[in-house]
Amino acid sequence: MNHTQIVSFVSRFEGEVRAAKKLGKPYHFSETNSATCGGHGISGTFGAALWLIDYVFQALLLGVNRLYFHQGTINHSPYSFWNATQVSPTYYGAYFVSLALRGATELSRLPSSRPEVAVYGLWKCGRLVRLVIYHSEFRGPDSPARSPEPVEIHGLPPDVLRVRLLRLAAQHAFVSATGMLSPDHVSLGNGFFDNRDCTFRSPPLYQTLPVPSGPLLLHISPSQAIIIELVSEIPAPFC
C-alpha cells in the first residue's frame, strides 16, 4: 500500500503500454487483483482496499485502458471482493474508485508535499470536478495514536460553491471486518454494505466543508483515502 512502491511497480509495464499504443491497440491488466502485491493475511484487509485505489489510478495514468479484477473460488480466495458471508474490504476500495472516476474524462496527479500522500485530480471536459487524496503510510493495530495530518490543496476552480468530503476509513490497515458501523470495521462516509446482499445497509454521508478563499485545508490520517467533490456554480459540460 506504500504509494512510492506502487508507482514503481506499475511503471514496470510502461514499455508494454507504449508498444501497444504505438500499434493503436488497447492495453489491459487482465486477471489482476491484490495477490499481485498481497497474499494470505493481506489480500482480505483494509490495506488491500487502499492499495487497489492507488494501483488503479497509477495504471490509468500509465495508459492502461482497463483492469479486470479476477475473483477466485468463494471462501478459498482471499483476494475476492466477497465470500459466502462477508463483503471484503477490497469491495469498498473498488466502489471508492468507481465513485471517484464517475463521469470523469481525465485523471491527473497533483503536487503533494509528502511522498506518502498522493493527490489525484479528476477532470470533466477540462474542469476539475473531484479530488482523491490517499495517505499511504502504514497504520497497524499497534501504531501509536496520532492526530490527522493537514493537507493543503491549491488551485481550486474559482466558481466552486460547495466542497464535500467522503472518507474511506478503518481503525488500521489490517482490519478485515465489514458490515457494521464500528471503529474496527471498514466504513465509507460512515456507511457500509450489507454482508447478506452487498447493498448499502447504511448509505455513505458526505461531510460539507467551507469554501476557502485560498487553499483548501483538510485533514487525513495514515491509511485513509478521501474523495473531495467540487460542486461548481456552472455544471461541468458534456463532451
Short mmCIF file of C-alpha atoms in Angstrom, two decimals:
data_model
loop_
_atom_site.label_atom_id
_atom_site.label_comp_id
_atom_site.label_asym_id
_atom_site.label_seq_id
_atom_site.Cartn_x
_atom_site.Cartn_y
_atom_site.Cartn_z
CA MET A 1 0.00 0.00 0.00
CA ASN A 2 3.06 2.26 0.02
CA HIS A 3 2.49 4.89 -2.66
CA THR A 4 6.11 5.07 -3.81
CA GLN A 5 6.30 1.29 -4.19
CA ILE A 6 3.00 1.16 -6.10
CA VAL A 7 4.26 3.80 -8.54
CA SER A 8 7.47 1.80 -9.01
CA PHE A 9 5.62 -1.49 -9.53
CA VAL A 10 3.15 -0.16 -12.10
CA SER A 11 5.89 1.67 -14.01
CA ARG A 12 7.39 -1.72 -14.95
CA PHE A 13 4.68 -2.01 -17.59
CA GLU A 14 5.41 1.32 -19.25
CA GLY A 15 7.28 -0.25 -22.16
CA GLU A 16 4.44 -2.66 -22.90
CA VAL A 17 1.83 0.11 -22.73
CA ARG A 18 3.84 2.28 -25.11
CA ALA A 19 4.29 -0.60 -27.54
CA ALA A 20 0.54 -1.25 -27.57
CA LYS A 21 -0.28 2.43 -28.08
CA LYS A 22 2.22 2.64 -30.93
CA LEU A 23 0.25 -0.08 -32.71
CA GLY A 24 -3.06 1.59 -31.90
CA LYS A 25 -4.06 -1.22 -29.55
CA PRO A 26 -5.61 -1.00 -26.07
CA TYR A 27 -3.65 -2.35 -23.13
CA HIS A 28 -5.42 -4.24 -20.32
CA PHE A 29 -4.39 -5.65 -16.96
CA SER A 30 -6.24 -8.97 -17.08
CA GLU A 31 -6.80 -11.24 -14.08
CA THR A 32 -5.20 -8.76 -11.74
CA ASN A 33 -6.00 -8.49 -8.03
CA SER A 34 -4.37 -7.92 -4.67
CA ALA A 35 -2.50 -11.21 -4.98
CA THR A 36 -0.19 -9.19 -7.25
CA CYS A 37 1.19 -7.34 -4.23
CA GLY A 38 -0.52 -9.15 -1.36
CA GLY A 39 -1.21 -12.70 -0.29
CA HIS A 40 -2.71 -14.68 2.57
CA GLY A 41 -3.46 -12.45 5.54
CA ILE A 42 -3.04 -9.30 3.46
CA SER A 43 -5.33 -9.52 0.43
CA GLY A 44 -8.52 -9.50 2.51
CA THR A 45 -7.70 -6.43 4.58
CA PHE A 46 -8.37 -2.71 4.52
CA GLY A 47 -4.78 -2.13 3.43
CA ALA A 48 -5.54 -4.09 0.25
CA ALA A 49 -8.54 -1.83 -0.40
CA LEU A 50 -6.28 1.21 -0.18
CA TRP A 51 -3.69 -0.48 -2.39
CA LEU A 52 -6.38 -1.14 -5.00
CA ILE A 53 -7.27 2.57 -5.21
CA ASP A 54 -3.71 3.72 -5.82
CA TYR A 55 -2.98 0.76 -8.10
CA VAL A 56 -5.92 1.58 -10.39
CA PHE A 57 -5.10 5.28 -10.57
CA GLN A 58 -1.44 4.63 -11.35
CA ALA A 59 -2.40 2.13 -14.05
CA LEU A 60 -4.76 4.64 -15.66
CA LEU A 61 -2.11 7.36 -15.56
CA LEU A 62 0.29 4.98 -17.30
CA GLY A 63 -2.22 4.47 -20.11
CA VAL A 64 -3.79 1.14 -19.15
CA ASN A 65 -7.25 1.07 -20.70
CA ARG A 66 -8.93 -1.43 -18.42
CA LEU A 67 -8.29 -3.57 -15.36
CA TYR A 68 -10.04 -6.90 -14.81
CA PHE A 69 -10.01 -7.87 -11.14
CA HIS A 70 -10.03 -11.65 -11.04
CA GLN A 71 -12.29 -13.28 -8.43
CA GLY A 72 -11.38 -16.74 -7.19
CA THR A 73 -13.39 -19.56 -5.68
CA ILE A 74 -15.71 -18.30 -2.95
CA ASN A 75 -14.27 -18.88 0.55
CA HIS A 76 -10.97 -20.08 -0.91
CA SER A 77 -9.57 -16.87 -2.41
CA PRO A 78 -8.54 -14.08 -0.01
CA TYR A 79 -8.33 -11.62 -2.90
CA SER A 80 -12.01 -11.96 -3.88
CA PHE A 81 -14.30 -8.98 -3.29
CA TRP A 82 -16.64 -11.13 -1.18
CA ASN A 83 -17.04 -14.59 0.31
CA ALA A 84 -20.11 -16.54 1.37
CA THR A 85 -20.76 -14.42 4.45
CA GLN A 86 -18.99 -11.08 4.10
CA VAL A 87 -18.20 -8.25 1.72
CA SER A 88 -14.42 -7.87 1.57
CA PRO A 89 -12.66 -4.57 2.31
CA THR A 90 -11.40 -4.65 -1.29
CA TYR A 91 -15.01 -4.28 -2.46
CA TYR A 92 -15.03 -0.95 -0.63
CA GLY A 93 -11.85 0.01 -2.47
CA ALA A 94 -13.38 -0.89 -5.84
CA TYR A 95 -16.55 1.06 -5.04
CA PHE A 96 -14.46 4.05 -3.95
CA VAL A 97 -12.60 4.00 -7.29
CA SER A 98 -15.84 3.77 -9.27
CA LEU A 99 -17.32 6.66 -7.30
CA ALA A 100 -14.22 8.77 -7.85
CA LEU A 101 -13.98 8.09 -11.59
CA ARG A 102 -17.66 8.51 -12.43
CA GLY A 103 -18.21 10.96 -15.27
CA ALA A 104 -14.54 11.98 -15.40
CA THR A 105 -12.80 12.36 -18.75
CA GLU A 106 -9.27 12.87 -17.45
CA LEU A 107 -7.14 11.86 -14.47
CA SER A 108 -4.04 13.70 -13.30
CA ARG A 109 -1.61 13.51 -10.43
CA LEU A 110 -1.37 16.77 -8.48
CA PRO A 111 1.59 18.03 -6.43
CA SER A 112 1.98 16.74 -2.89
CA SER A 113 4.40 17.99 -0.26
CA ARG A 114 4.91 14.48 1.17
CA PRO A 115 5.85 11.32 -0.75
CA GLU A 116 3.47 9.14 1.27
CA VAL A 117 0.46 11.29 0.34
CA ALA A 118 -0.91 11.03 -3.21
CA VAL A 119 -3.27 13.66 -4.62
CA TYR A 120 -5.24 12.97 -7.80
CA GLY A 121 -7.41 15.32 -9.82
CA LEU A 122 -10.49 14.14 -11.73
CA TRP A 123 -11.46 16.35 -14.65
CA LYS A 124 -14.52 16.58 -16.86
CA CYS A 125 -14.24 18.46 -20.15
CA GLY A 126 -11.27 20.43 -18.83
CA ARG A 127 -12.83 21.31 -15.48
CA LEU A 128 -11.61 19.96 -12.15
CA VAL A 129 -14.64 18.29 -10.54
CA ARG A 130 -13.17 15.99 -7.93
CA LEU A 131 -10.04 15.19 -5.91
CA VAL A 132 -8.79 11.98 -4.34
CA ILE A 133 -6.27 12.07 -1.51
CA TYR A 134 -4.58 8.90 -0.32
CA HIS A 135 -2.34 8.73 2.76
CA SER A 136 -0.33 5.58 2.18
CA GLU A 137 1.63 5.48 5.42
CA PHE A 138 1.01 2.14 7.13
CA ARG A 139 -1.07 2.23 10.29
CA GLY A 140 -1.10 -1.07 12.15
CA PRO A 141 -3.05 -2.30 15.17
CA ASP A 142 -0.15 -1.35 17.46
CA SER A 143 0.63 2.00 15.86
CA PRO A 144 0.56 4.87 18.37
CA ALA A 145 -2.39 7.23 18.25
CA ARG A 146 -1.75 10.45 16.36
CA SER A 147 -3.72 13.40 15.13
CA PRO A 148 -4.83 13.58 11.48
CA GLU A 149 -2.35 15.45 9.32
CA PRO A 150 -3.15 18.66 7.43
CA VAL A 151 -3.13 18.70 3.64
CA GLU A 152 -3.38 21.88 1.58
CA ILE A 153 -4.85 21.87 -1.92
CA HIS A 154 -4.09 24.85 -4.13
CA GLY A 155 -5.66 25.99 -7.38
CA LEU A 156 -9.34 25.18 -6.87
CA PRO A 157 -11.65 26.41 -9.64
CA PRO A 158 -12.89 29.94 -8.83
CA ASP A 159 -16.57 29.05 -9.26
CA VAL A 160 -16.72 26.31 -6.61
CA LEU A 161 -19.86 26.70 -4.50
CA ARG A 162 -19.60 23.66 -2.24
CA VAL A 163 -16.91 21.26 -1.14
CA ARG A 164 -17.99 17.80 0.01
CA LEU A 165 -15.76 15.15 1.58
CA LEU A 166 -16.22 11.37 1.69
CA ARG A 167 -13.78 9.36 3.81
CA LEU A 168 -12.84 5.68 3.45
CA ALA A 169 -11.55 4.62 6.85
CA ALA A 170 -10.86 1.84 9.31
CA GLN A 171 -9.06 1.62 12.63
CA HIS A 172 -5.92 0.27 10.94
CA ALA A 173 -4.71 -1.37 7.74
CA PHE A 174 -5.20 -4.95 8.95
CA VAL A 175 -8.93 -4.55 9.61
CA SER A 176 -10.80 -7.27 7.72
CA ALA A 177 -14.31 -6.92 9.20
CA THR A 178 -17.15 -5.17 7.37
CA GLY A 179 -20.92 -4.86 7.71
CA MET A 180 -21.21 -2.74 10.86
CA LEU A 181 -20.68 0.87 11.82
CA SER A 182 -17.85 0.30 14.26
CA PRO A 183 -14.24 1.55 14.60
CA ASP A 184 -12.94 -1.96 13.96
CA HIS A 185 -14.90 -2.26 10.69
CA VAL A 186 -14.35 -0.67 7.29
CA SER A 187 -16.64 2.27 6.51
CA LEU A 188 -17.21 4.72 3.67
CA GLY A 189 -18.61 8.01 4.88
CA ASN A 190 -19.84 6.14 7.98
CA GLY A 191 -21.76 3.86 5.61
CA PHE A 192 -21.34 0.16 4.99
CA PHE A 193 -22.51 -2.66 2.76
CA ASP A 194 -24.90 -5.33 3.97
CA ASN A 195 -22.99 -8.60 4.12
CA ARG A 196 -26.09 -10.50 3.03
CA ASP A 197 -26.55 -8.97 -0.43
CA CYS A 198 -23.78 -6.36 -0.98
CA THR A 199 -26.25 -3.45 -0.97
CA PHE A 200 -25.83 -0.41 1.25
CA ARG A 201 -27.25 -1.05 4.70
CA SER A 202 -26.24 2.47 5.68
CA PRO A 203 -25.52 4.84 2.78
CA PRO A 204 -22.36 6.99 2.80
CA LEU A 205 -22.71 10.53 4.08
CA TYR A 206 -20.65 13.41 2.72
CA GLN A 207 -19.17 16.00 5.06
CA THR A 208 -19.63 19.58 3.82
CA LEU A 209 -16.58 21.84 4.10
CA PRO A 210 -16.49 25.64 3.89
CA VAL A 211 -15.39 27.01 0.53
CA PRO A 212 -11.99 28.57 1.17
CA SER A 213 -10.84 31.94 -0.11
CA GLY A 214 -7.38 30.45 -0.54
CA PRO A 215 -6.02 26.89 -0.37
CA LEU A 216 -8.36 24.10 0.72
CA LEU A 217 -7.23 22.76 4.10
CA LEU A 218 -8.30 19.30 5.20
CA HIS A 219 -7.00 16.56 7.47
CA ILE A 220 -6.31 12.90 6.78
CA SER A 221 -4.88 10.09 8.90
CA PRO A 222 -2.39 7.45 7.74
CA SER A 223 -4.07 4.52 5.97
CA GLN A 224 -7.04 6.55 4.75
CA ALA A 225 -8.42 7.78 1.44
CA ILE A 226 -10.71 10.73 0.74
CA ILE A 227 -12.88 11.88 -2.15
CA ILE A 228 -13.39 15.65 -2.42
CA GLU A 229 -16.35 16.73 -4.55
CA LEU A 230 -16.08 20.24 -6.02
CA VAL A 231 -19.59 21.49 -6.76
CA SER A 232 -19.39 24.44 -9.15
CA GLU A 233 -21.81 27.23 -9.96
CA ILE A 234 -21.99 26.03 -13.56
CA PRO A 235 -22.29 22.24 -14.04
CA ALA A 236 -19.49 20.56 -15.95
CA PRO A 237 -20.37 20.42 -19.66
CA PHE A 238 -20.90 17.33 -21.75
CA CYS A 239 -18.02 16.50 -24.02
#
